[in-house]
Each structure stands twice: as structure tokens, then as C-alpha cells.
Short mmCIF file of C-alpha atoms and ligand atoms in Angstrom, two decimals:
data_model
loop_
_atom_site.label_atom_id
_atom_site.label_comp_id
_atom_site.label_asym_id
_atom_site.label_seq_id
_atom_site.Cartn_x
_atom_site.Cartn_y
_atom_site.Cartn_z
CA UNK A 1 0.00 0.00 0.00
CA UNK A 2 1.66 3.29 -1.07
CA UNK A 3 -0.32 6.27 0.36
CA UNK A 4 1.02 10.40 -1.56
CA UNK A 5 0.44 13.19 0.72
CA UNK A 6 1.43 16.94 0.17
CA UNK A 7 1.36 19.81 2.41
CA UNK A 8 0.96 22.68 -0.19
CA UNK A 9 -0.61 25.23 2.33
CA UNK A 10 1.21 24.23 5.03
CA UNK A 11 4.06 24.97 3.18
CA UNK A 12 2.97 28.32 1.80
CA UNK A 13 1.63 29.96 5.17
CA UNK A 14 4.45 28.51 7.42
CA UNK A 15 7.54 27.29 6.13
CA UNK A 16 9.20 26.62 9.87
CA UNK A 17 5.95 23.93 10.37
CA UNK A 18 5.70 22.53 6.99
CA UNK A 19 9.78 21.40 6.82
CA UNK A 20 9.12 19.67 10.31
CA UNK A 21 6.06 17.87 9.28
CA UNK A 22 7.99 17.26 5.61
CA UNK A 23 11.10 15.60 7.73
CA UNK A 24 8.65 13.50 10.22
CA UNK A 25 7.08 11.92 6.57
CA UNK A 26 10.70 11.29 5.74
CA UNK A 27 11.32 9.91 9.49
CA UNK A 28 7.92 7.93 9.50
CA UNK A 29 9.01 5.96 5.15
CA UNK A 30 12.45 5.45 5.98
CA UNK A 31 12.61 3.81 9.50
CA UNK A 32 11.22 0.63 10.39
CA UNK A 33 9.02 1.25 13.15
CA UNK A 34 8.58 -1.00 16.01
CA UNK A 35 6.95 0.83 18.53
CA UNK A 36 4.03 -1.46 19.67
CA UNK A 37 1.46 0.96 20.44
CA UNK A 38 2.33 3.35 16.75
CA UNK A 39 0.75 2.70 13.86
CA UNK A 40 0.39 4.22 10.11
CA UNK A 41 -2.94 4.85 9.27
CA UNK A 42 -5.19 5.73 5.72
CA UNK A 43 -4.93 8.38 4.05
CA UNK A 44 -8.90 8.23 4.50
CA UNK A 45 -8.06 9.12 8.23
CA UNK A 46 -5.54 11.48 7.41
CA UNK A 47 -7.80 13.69 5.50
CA UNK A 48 -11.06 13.50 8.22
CA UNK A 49 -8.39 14.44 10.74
CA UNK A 50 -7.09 17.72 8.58
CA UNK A 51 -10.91 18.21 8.02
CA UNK A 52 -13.09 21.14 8.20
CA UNK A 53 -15.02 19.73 11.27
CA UNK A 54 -12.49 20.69 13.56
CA UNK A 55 -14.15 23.64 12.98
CA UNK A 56 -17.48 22.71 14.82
CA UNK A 57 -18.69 22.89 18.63
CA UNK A 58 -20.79 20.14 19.12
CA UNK A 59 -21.23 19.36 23.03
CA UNK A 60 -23.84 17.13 24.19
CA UNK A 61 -24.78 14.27 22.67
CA UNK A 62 -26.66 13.32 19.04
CA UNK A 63 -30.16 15.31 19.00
CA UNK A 64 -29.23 16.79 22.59
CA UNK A 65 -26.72 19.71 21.78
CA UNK A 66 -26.48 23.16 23.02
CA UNK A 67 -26.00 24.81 19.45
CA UNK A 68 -27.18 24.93 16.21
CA UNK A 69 -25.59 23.71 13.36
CA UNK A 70 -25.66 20.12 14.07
CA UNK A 71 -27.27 18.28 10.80
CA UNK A 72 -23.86 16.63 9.87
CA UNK A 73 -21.86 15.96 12.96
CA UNK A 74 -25.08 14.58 14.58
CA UNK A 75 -25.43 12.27 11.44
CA UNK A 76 -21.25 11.31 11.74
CA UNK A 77 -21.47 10.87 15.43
CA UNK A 78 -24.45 8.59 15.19
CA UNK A 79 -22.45 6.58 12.39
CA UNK A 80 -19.34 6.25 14.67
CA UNK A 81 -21.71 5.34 17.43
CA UNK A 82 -23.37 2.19 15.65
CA UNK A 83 -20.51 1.34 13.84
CA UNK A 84 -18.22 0.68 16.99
CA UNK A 85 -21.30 -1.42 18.43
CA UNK A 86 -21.24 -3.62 15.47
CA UNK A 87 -17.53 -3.93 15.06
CA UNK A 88 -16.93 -4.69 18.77
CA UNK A 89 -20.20 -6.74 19.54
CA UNK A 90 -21.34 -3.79 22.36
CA UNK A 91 -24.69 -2.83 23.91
CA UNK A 92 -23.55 0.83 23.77
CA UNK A 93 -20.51 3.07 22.61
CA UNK A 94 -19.44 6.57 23.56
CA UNK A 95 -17.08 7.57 20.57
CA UNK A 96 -16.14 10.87 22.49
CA UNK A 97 -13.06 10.62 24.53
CA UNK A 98 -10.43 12.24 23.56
CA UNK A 99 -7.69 9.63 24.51
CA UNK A 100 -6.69 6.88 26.37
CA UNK A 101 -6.26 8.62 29.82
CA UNK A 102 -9.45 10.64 29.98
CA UNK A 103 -11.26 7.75 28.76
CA UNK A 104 -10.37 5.93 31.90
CA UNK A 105 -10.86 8.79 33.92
CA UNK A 106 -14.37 8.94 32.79
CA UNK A 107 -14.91 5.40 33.81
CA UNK A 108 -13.64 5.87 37.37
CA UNK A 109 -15.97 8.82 37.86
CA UNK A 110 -18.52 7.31 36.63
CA UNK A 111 -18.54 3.97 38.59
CA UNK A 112 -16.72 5.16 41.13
CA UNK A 113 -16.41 7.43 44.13
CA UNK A 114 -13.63 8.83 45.89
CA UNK A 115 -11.63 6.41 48.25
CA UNK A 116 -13.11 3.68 46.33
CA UNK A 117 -10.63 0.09 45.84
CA UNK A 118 -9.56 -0.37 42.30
CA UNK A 119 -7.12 -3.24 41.40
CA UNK A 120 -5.11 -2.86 38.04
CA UNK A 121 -1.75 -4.41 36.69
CA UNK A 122 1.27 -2.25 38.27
CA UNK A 123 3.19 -0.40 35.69
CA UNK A 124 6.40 -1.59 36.09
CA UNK A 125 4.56 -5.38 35.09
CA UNK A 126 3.26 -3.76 32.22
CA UNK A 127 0.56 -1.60 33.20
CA UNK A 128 -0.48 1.61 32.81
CA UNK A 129 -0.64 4.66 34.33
CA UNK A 130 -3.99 5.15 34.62
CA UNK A 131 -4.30 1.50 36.29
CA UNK A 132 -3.57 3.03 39.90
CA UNK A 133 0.18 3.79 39.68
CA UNK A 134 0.80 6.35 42.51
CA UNK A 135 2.12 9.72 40.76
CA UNK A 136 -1.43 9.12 38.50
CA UNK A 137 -5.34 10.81 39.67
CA UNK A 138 -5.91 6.80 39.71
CA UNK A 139 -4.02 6.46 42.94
CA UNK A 140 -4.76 9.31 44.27
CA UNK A 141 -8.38 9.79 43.63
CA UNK A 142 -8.86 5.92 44.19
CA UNK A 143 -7.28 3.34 46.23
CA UNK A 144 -5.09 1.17 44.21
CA UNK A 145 -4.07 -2.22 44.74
CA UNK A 146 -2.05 -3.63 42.16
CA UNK A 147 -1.04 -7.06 41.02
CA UNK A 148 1.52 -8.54 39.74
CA UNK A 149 3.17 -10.70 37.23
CA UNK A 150 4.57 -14.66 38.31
CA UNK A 151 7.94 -13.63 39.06
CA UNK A 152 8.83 -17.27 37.32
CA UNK A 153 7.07 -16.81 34.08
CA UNK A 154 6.53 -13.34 33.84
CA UNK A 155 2.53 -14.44 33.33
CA UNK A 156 -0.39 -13.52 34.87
CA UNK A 157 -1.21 -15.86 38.36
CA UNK A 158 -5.00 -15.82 38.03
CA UNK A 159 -4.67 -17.88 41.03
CA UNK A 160 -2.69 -14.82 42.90
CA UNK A 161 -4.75 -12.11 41.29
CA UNK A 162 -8.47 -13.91 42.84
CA UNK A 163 -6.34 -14.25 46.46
CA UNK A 164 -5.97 -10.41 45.99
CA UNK A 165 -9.30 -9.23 44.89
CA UNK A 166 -11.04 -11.85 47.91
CA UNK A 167 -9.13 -10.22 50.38
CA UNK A 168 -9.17 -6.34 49.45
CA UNK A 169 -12.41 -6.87 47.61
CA UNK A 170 -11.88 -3.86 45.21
CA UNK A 171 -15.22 -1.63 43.23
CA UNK A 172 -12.99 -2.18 40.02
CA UNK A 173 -10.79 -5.14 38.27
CA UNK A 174 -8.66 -3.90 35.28
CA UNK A 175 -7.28 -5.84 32.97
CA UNK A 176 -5.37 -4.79 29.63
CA UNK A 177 -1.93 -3.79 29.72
CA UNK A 178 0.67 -2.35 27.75
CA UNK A 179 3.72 -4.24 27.65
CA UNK A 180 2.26 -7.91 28.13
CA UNK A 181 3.09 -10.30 25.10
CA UNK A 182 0.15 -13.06 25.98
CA UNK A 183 -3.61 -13.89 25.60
CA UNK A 184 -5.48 -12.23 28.63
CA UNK A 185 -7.98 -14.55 30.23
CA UNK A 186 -10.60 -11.57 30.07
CA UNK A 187 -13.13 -14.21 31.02
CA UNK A 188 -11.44 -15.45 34.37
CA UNK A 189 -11.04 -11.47 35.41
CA UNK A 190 -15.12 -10.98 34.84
CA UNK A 191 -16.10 -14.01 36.89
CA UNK A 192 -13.63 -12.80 40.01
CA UNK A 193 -15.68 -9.61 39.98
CA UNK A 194 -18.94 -11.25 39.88
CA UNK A 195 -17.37 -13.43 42.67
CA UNK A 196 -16.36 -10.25 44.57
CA UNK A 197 -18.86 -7.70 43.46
CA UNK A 198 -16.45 -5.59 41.60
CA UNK A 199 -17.06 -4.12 38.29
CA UNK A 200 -14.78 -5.16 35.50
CA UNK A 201 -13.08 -3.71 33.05
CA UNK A 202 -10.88 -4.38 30.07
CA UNK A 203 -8.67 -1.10 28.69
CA UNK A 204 -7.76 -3.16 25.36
CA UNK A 205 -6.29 -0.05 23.60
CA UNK A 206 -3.27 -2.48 22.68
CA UNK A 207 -4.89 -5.34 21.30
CA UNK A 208 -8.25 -3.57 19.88
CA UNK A 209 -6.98 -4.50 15.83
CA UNK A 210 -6.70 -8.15 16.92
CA UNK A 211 -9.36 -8.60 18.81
CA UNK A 212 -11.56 -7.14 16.25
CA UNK A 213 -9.81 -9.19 13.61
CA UNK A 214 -9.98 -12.15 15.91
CA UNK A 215 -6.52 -12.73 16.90
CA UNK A 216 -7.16 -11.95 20.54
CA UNK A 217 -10.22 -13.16 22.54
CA UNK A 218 -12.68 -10.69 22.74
CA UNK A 219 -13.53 -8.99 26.33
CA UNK A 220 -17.29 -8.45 25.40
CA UNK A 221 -19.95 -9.29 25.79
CA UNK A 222 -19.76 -9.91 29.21
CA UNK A 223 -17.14 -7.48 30.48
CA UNK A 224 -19.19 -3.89 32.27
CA UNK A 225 -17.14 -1.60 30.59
CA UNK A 226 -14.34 -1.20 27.93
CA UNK A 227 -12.13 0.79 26.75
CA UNK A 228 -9.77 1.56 23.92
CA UNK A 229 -7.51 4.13 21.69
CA UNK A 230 -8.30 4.22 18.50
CA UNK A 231 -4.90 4.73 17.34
CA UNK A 232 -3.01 1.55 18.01
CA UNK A 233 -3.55 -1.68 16.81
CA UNK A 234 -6.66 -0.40 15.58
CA UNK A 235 -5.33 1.71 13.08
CA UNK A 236 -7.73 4.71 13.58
CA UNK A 237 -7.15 8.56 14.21
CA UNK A 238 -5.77 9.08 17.53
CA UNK A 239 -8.23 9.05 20.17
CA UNK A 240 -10.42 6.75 22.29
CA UNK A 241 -13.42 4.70 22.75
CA UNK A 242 -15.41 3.42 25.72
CA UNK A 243 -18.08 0.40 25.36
CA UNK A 244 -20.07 -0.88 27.93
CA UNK A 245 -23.26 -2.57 29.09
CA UNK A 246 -26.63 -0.78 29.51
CA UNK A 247 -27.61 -2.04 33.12
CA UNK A 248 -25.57 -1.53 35.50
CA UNK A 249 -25.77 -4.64 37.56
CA UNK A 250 -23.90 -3.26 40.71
CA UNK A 251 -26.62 0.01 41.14
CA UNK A 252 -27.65 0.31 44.07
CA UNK A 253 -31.58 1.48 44.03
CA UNK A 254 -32.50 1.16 48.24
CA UNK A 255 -34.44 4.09 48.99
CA UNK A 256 -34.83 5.46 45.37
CA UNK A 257 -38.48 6.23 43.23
CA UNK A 258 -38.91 4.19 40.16
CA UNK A 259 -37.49 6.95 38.11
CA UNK A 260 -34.45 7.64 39.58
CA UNK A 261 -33.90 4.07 40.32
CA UNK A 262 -34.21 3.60 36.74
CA UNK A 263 -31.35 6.29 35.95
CA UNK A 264 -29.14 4.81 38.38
CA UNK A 265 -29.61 1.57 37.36
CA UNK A 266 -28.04 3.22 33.06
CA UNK A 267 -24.64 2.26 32.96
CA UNK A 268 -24.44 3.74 29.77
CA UNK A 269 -25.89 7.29 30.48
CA UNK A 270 -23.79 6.97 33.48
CA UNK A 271 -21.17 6.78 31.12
CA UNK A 272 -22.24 9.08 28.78
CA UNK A 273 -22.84 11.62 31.43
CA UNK A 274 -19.10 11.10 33.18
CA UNK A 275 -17.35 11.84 29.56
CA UNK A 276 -19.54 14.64 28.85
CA UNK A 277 -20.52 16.81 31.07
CA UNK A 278 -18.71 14.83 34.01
CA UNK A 279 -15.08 15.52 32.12
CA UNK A 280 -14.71 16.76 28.72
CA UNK A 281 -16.25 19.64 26.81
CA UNK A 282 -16.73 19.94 23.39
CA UNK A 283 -15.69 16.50 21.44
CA UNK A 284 -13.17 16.29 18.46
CA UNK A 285 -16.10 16.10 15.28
CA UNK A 286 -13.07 15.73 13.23
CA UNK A 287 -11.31 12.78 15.03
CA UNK A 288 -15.16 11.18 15.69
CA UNK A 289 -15.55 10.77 11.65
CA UNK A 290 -12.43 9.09 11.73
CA UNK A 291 -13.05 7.16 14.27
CA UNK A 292 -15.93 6.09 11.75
CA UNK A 293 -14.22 5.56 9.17
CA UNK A 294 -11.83 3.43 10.79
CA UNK A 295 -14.40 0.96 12.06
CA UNK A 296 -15.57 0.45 8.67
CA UNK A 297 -12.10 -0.26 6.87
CA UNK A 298 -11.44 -2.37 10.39
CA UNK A 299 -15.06 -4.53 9.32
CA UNK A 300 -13.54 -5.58 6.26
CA UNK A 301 -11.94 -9.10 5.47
CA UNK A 302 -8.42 -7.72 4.74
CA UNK A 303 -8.44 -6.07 8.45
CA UNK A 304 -8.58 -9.58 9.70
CA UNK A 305 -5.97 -10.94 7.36
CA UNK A 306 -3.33 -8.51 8.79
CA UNK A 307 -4.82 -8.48 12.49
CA UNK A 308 -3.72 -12.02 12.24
CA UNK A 309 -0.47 -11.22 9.91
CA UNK A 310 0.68 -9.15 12.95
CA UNK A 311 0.60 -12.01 15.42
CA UNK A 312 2.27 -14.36 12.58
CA UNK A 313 5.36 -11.83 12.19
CA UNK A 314 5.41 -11.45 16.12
CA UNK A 315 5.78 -14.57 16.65
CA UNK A 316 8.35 -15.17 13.41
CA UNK A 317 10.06 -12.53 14.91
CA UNK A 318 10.07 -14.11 18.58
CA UNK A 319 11.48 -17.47 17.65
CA UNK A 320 14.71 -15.59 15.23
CA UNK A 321 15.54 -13.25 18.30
CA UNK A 322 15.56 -16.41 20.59
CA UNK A 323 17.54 -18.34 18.10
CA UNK A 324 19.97 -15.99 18.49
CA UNK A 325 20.08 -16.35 22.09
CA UNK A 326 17.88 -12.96 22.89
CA UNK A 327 15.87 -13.60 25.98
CA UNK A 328 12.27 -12.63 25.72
CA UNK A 329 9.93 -12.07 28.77
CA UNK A 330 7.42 -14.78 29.27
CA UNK A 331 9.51 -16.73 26.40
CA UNK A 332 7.64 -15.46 22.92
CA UNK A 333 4.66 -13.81 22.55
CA UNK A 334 0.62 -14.23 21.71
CA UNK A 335 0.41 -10.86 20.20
CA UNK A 336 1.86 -7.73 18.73
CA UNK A 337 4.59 -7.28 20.92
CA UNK A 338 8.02 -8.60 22.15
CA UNK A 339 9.56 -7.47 25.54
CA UNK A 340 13.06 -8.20 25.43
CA UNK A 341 15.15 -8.67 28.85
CA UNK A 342 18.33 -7.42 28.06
CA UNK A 343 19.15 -7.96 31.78
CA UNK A 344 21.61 -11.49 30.38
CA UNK A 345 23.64 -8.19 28.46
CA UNK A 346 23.65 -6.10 31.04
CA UNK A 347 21.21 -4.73 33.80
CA UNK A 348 19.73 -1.26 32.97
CA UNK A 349 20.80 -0.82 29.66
CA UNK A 350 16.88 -0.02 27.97
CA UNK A 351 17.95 2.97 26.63
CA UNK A 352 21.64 2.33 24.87
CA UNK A 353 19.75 -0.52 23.03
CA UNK A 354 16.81 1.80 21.79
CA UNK A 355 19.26 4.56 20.74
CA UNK A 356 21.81 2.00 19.14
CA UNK A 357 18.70 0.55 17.29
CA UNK A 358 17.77 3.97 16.53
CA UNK A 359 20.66 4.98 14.60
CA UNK A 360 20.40 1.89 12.69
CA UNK A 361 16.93 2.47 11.91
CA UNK A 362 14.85 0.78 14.18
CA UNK A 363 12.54 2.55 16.38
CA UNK A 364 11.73 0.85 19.38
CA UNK A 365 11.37 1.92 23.15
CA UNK A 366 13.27 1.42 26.30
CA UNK A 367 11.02 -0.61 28.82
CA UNK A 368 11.07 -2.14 32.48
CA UNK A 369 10.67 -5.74 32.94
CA UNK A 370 8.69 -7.52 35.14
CA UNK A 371 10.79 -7.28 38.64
CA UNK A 372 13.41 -4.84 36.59
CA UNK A 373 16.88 -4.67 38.99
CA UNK A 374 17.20 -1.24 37.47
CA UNK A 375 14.97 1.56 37.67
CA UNK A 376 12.28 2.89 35.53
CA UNK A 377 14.61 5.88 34.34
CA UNK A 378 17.48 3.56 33.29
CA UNK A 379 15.37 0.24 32.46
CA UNK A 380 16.69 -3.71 31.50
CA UNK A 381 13.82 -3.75 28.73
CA UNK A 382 12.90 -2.64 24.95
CA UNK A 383 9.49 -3.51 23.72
CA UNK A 384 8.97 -4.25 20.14
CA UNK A 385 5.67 -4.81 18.35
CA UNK A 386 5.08 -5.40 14.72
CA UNK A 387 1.91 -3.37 14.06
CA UNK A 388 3.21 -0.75 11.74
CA UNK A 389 5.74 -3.12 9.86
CA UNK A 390 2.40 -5.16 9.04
CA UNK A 391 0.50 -2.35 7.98
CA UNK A 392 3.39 -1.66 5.60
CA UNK A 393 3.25 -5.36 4.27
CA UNK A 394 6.13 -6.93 5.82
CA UNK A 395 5.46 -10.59 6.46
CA UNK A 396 7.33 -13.67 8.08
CA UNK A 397 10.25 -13.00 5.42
CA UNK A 398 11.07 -9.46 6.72
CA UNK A 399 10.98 -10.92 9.99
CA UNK A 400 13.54 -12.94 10.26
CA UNK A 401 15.56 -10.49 8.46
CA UNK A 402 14.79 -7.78 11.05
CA UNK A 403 15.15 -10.09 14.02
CA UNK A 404 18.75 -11.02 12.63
CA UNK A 405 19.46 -7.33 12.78
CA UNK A 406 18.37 -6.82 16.05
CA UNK A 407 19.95 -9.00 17.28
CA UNK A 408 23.06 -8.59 15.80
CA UNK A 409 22.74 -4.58 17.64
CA UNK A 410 21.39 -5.71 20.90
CA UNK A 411 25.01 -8.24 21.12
CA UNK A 412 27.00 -5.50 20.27
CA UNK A 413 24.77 -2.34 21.15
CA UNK A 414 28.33 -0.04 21.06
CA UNK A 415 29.30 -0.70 17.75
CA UNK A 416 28.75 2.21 15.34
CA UNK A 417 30.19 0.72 12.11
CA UNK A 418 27.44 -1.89 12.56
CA UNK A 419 24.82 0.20 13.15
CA UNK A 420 25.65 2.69 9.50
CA UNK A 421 25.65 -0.94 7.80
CA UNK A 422 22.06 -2.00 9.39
CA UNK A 423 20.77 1.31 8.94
CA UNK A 424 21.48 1.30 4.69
CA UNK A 425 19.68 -2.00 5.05
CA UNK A 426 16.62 -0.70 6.43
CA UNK A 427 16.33 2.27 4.25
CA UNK A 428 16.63 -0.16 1.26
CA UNK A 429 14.44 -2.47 3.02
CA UNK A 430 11.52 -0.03 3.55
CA UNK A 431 11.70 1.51 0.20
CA UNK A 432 10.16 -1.93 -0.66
CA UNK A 433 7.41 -1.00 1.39
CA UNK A 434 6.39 2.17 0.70
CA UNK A 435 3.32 3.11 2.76
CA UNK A 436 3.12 7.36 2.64
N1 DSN B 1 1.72 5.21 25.73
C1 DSN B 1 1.03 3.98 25.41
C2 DSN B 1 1.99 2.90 25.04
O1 DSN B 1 2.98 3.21 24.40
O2 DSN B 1 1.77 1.74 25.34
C3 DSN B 1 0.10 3.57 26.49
O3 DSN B 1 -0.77 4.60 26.78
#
């Protein structure tokens, strides 16, 4: 797929802009990038991004705005709206958030009240932020109690993870993480919060393109409330999405008249009402008809041929970095992404890898490891993923090729001479798979 794109008034009304944006294109054809949670998407998205609906205030909801003007960005919202239900198998959608974090904020205030127990994956496991980590509103708003990975297998201990939520018996169980390379028993996570009376919740902003192309197990129907980017796997504008059940089976009605027993018991307009007016004012019209637009290219066969493509070269790409004695966390990987312990190297050297790989081409990121020796500043990890390389059409071939390379820099991260070599190769490499 070979996408042109110009910037002619860009580069007539601001020169300083349009050679930056010009050198990121450059940047964006000529490296191979590996950075898990990055992807390249249409040129279809491109242009509803750059479109003249940024221009519009729209707050409220379809048919319940506060200005005029609406006819066409009620009509695209709806669109997004019904499209995301379909593509994800949801009750309801709110196609408003404006990212990853606020989307999760929205969920916590809106199942949520201050003080409240939540229980996510810590970040230095591969969590996220927003999961309860203690410089985040999650931990401080909230009451976080994290889990862990097995300190053996760097997996998930389901086993460990019930123990936890019997005995601190949180409101919320989050699941979805960002630098886990295996399936996540979604399933298992729902019934301990039925078990504990816990809401659950999946944030699958990592894994959204497989799981709609069914390479990953889906979280829904039964999980209360999910939520994703748009921009990852996914391949959509960047942005968010939050899905969720209509009844809210944890409401509690004592003392309340039918009617506003019958509000409490709408998950969804408690939803609804926590993104907007709870957080967020006007919504992004522009990034909502992309959002559109990228649930319909993500209905189509192809999507699922390179949802699945990904996991193929992930796992291609697993087995040549292990072959050349490159230990991986957990020992391979179930989906996009590869977290390599560079710990057997040496401890804490994350960042020398990524900038070694850098200058030969390959854009990764530095990363902790489960139980990391080192710090978060100075990590033993680099997570790799193989979204955007299967966007561009790379398959198991390019691969092994790649994973030779990388290897090759991660034994021998301070050589320089290497690194010029590698770096011709992946220029002449990705000029065989021109995307923009
Ligand atoms: N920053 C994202 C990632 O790279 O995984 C998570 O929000």
C-alpha cells in the first residue's frame, strides 16, 4: 500500500511547520518502526483528521446539543456510534473521549467514588498509568491495589490475582496492559468480579486491531465496561473509545423512586454523562468521523488478514531473536509485541539498546521488565511490536531479516560501524514497502 500526501498550504503559510512535518514523513518511510502501540494509518483518516469539522462545537450528545448547526456531525457521530457497536459486539458506545487517559478517567468517575478500591496491573509489570500507579489521579483519587506478574514466568497468576481481589475486595478489576506479550484470560477477570462484586473492566487499547480481527479473545460481551484508543492496533485517528453494558448490575436502588432508580440503574448514560458533562467539553467532530471511518475499513476481510499477519510476524520474529540467544519475557509472545530482557547483556541498559537501534533504523522503546533490577529511568527492557511493519506489508520474510538485525545490535549495542551498515539495510528495506 503506497499512500502520496502533500502539504501545499502548510508549506505556503508557514515554512518553519511545513519542513518539520515534511522531515517527520521522511522519518515515518524510511525507519522501520517497532513501537508497539504506533501505527500508520489511511490516508482516509488522514484527511477527516485535517478536516473542516475541527471547525465545529458540538457538546452534548446526538439530537441533545447546546448549538445549532448540528445536521452533519449529529449524522457522523451517530455513524461512529453504531458502527463501533457492530464492530466490537457492544450494547452501547461513547465515541467521544479524547484519549486513552481521559477515557479511563471517565470510567472511574462514573462507577466510582472517591476512596473507592480499584485493582489494576502495576506499571512496572506492564501496566499503565492510569491502572492506579501512585504519581497518577488513579491512585490518588482511588485506592489502588495492584497485582503482579509470576515472578517465574513473567505471566499472569490468576490464582494470585483472585487471592488479591477476595481479600481487598476492590469496586474495580482492570485488565489490559501495555507491555504484556500473551492472551489475557478476560473471562477469568469478569467471573472474580462477579465473585467479589467488583465491576470489570478491560482497557484493550493495545490489542483492539486483533481482537476485532480475531486474533485476541474478545472482552465483550460480558465485560461492564471497555475501553480503547483508537490509534493503536486499531489503526484509527488518535483518540479513544469506551463500550459498555446498559444495566448496570452493581446500582444500588435502596431508597430510590422508580425513576431515579431507573437512571441509576443506566450504565451507559452513566457513562455518557461522566465523559460529557462529568469531564470533557466539546468533542473532536473531526477525530469522531475518523473514528468512523476506521471501524468500517477495520469490518472488512483484509483487516482480519493482517490483524492475524501481525501475530504471525510477532511470533516469526520471537522465535529468530531467541535463536539468536535474545531472551524474551514470558519466552515469545501471543500478540503484537516482544519485551526483550536485556538484563543477560547487562542490567539497565533499555535505553543504549533503543538509541543503538535507533541509529540503525529501528525505532523501538526502552522498557522495564517484570521485577526490573534497574529503575524505571534507566530500564533492563525494549518492547517491540510489529503493528506498523504489518500495515506496511512486511510478512514472516522481513521478519527474520529484522530479528537477525536486532539482534546482531542488541550483542553489540556499542558498535557504530554496525549500526551505518544495518541502517542502509533498512532504508533499502523499507523503500520496498512504501506506505506514505
Ligand atoms: N503510551 C502507550 C503505550 O505506548 O503503550 C500507552 O498509553
Amino acid at each position: 500500500m503506497s499512500e502520496n500526501i502533500t502539504y501545499e498550504s502548510i508549506a505556503k503559510c508557514d515554512s518553519e511547520i511545513y519542513q518539520l512535518i515534511q522531515s517527520e514523513v521522511e522519518r515515518q518511510k524510511s525507519v522501520l518502526n517497532m513501537i508497539p502501540s504506533e501505527n500508520y494509518v489511511s490516508k482516509a483518516i488522514l484527511e477527516a483528521t485535517g478536516s473542516l469539522l475541527t471547525n465545529k462545537y458540538a457538546e452534548g450528545y446526538p439530537r441533545k446539543r447546546y448549538y445549532q448547526g448540528m445536521a452533519n456531525v449529529d449524522e457522523i457521530e451517530t455513524i461512529a456510534i453504531e458502527r463501533a457497536k457492530k464492530l466490537f459486539g457492544a450494547e452501547h458506545a461513547n465515541v467521544q473521549p479524547y484519549s486513552g487517559s481521559p477515557a479511563n478517567a471517565a470510567i472511574y468517575y462514573a462507577l466510582l467514588k472517591p476512596g473507592d478500591k480499584i485493582m489494576g496491573m502495576r506499571l512496572d509489570m506492564g501496566g499503565h498509568l492510569t491502572h492506579g500507579h501512585t504519581v497518577n489521579f488513579s491512585a490518588k483519587f482511588y485506592k489502588s491495589y495492584p497485582y503482579v506478574v509470576d515472578k517465574e514466568t513473567g505471566m499472569l497468576n490468576m490464582d494470585e490475582i483472585r487471592k488479591l481481589a477476595i481479600k481487598e475486595k476492590p469496586k474495580l478489576i482492570i485488565s489490559g496492559y501495555t507491555a504484556y506479550p500473551r492472551t489475557i484470560p478476560f473471562k477469568e477477570f469478569h467471573e472474580i468480579a462477579l465473585e467479589v462484586g467488583a465491576y470489570s473492566m478491560a482497557d484493550i487499547s493495545h490489542i483492539a486491531g486483533l481482537i476485532v480481527g480475531g486474533a485476541h479473545p474478545s472482552p465483550l460481551p460480558f465485560t461492564d465496561v471497555v475501553m480503547t484508543t483508537t490509534h493503536k492496533t486499531l489503526r484509527g485517528p488518535r483518540g479513544a473509545l469506551i463500550l459498555c453494558k446498559k444495566e448496570d448490575r452493581l446500582a444500588n436502588v435502596e431508597g430510590l423512586d422508580e425513576k431515579q432508580a431507573k437512571r441509576e440503574k443506566n450504565l451507559a448514560l452513566k457513562i455518557d454523562r461522566a465523559v460529557f458533562p462529568g469531564l470533557q467539553g466539546g468533542p473532536h467532530q473531526h477525530v469522531i468521523a475518523a473514528k468512523a471511518i476506521a471501524f468500517s475499513e477495520a469490518m472488512k476481510p483484509e483487516f482480519k488478514e493482517y490483524a492475524h499477519q501481525i501475530v504471525k510476524n510477532a511470533k516469526v520474529l520471537a522465535e529468530t531473536l531467541m535463536d539468536n540467544g535474545i531472551k524474551l519475557v514470558t519466552g515469545g509472545t501471543d500478540n503484537h509485541l516482544i519485551l526483550i530482557d536485556l538484563t543477560p547483556i547487562e542490567i539497565g541498559i533499555g535505553k543504549q539498546v533503543a538509541v543503538a537501534l535507533e541509529n540503525a533504523g529501528i525505532v523501538t522503546n526502552m522498557n522495564t521488565i517484570p521485577y526490573d533490577p534497574s529503575t524505571p529511568f534507566k530500564p533492563s527492557g525494549l518492547r517491540i511490536g510489529t503493528p506498523v511493519l504489518t500495515t506496511r506489508g512486511m510478512k514472516e520474510e522481513e521478519m527474520k531479516i529484522i530479528g537477525e538485525w536486532i539482534s546482531q545490535i542488541i550483542n553489540d549495542y556499542e558498535n557504530e560501524e554496525l549500526q551505518k551498515k544495518i541502517k542502509q539495510e533498512v532504508k533499502e528495506l523499507c523503500e520496498k514497502f512504501k506506505f506514505y
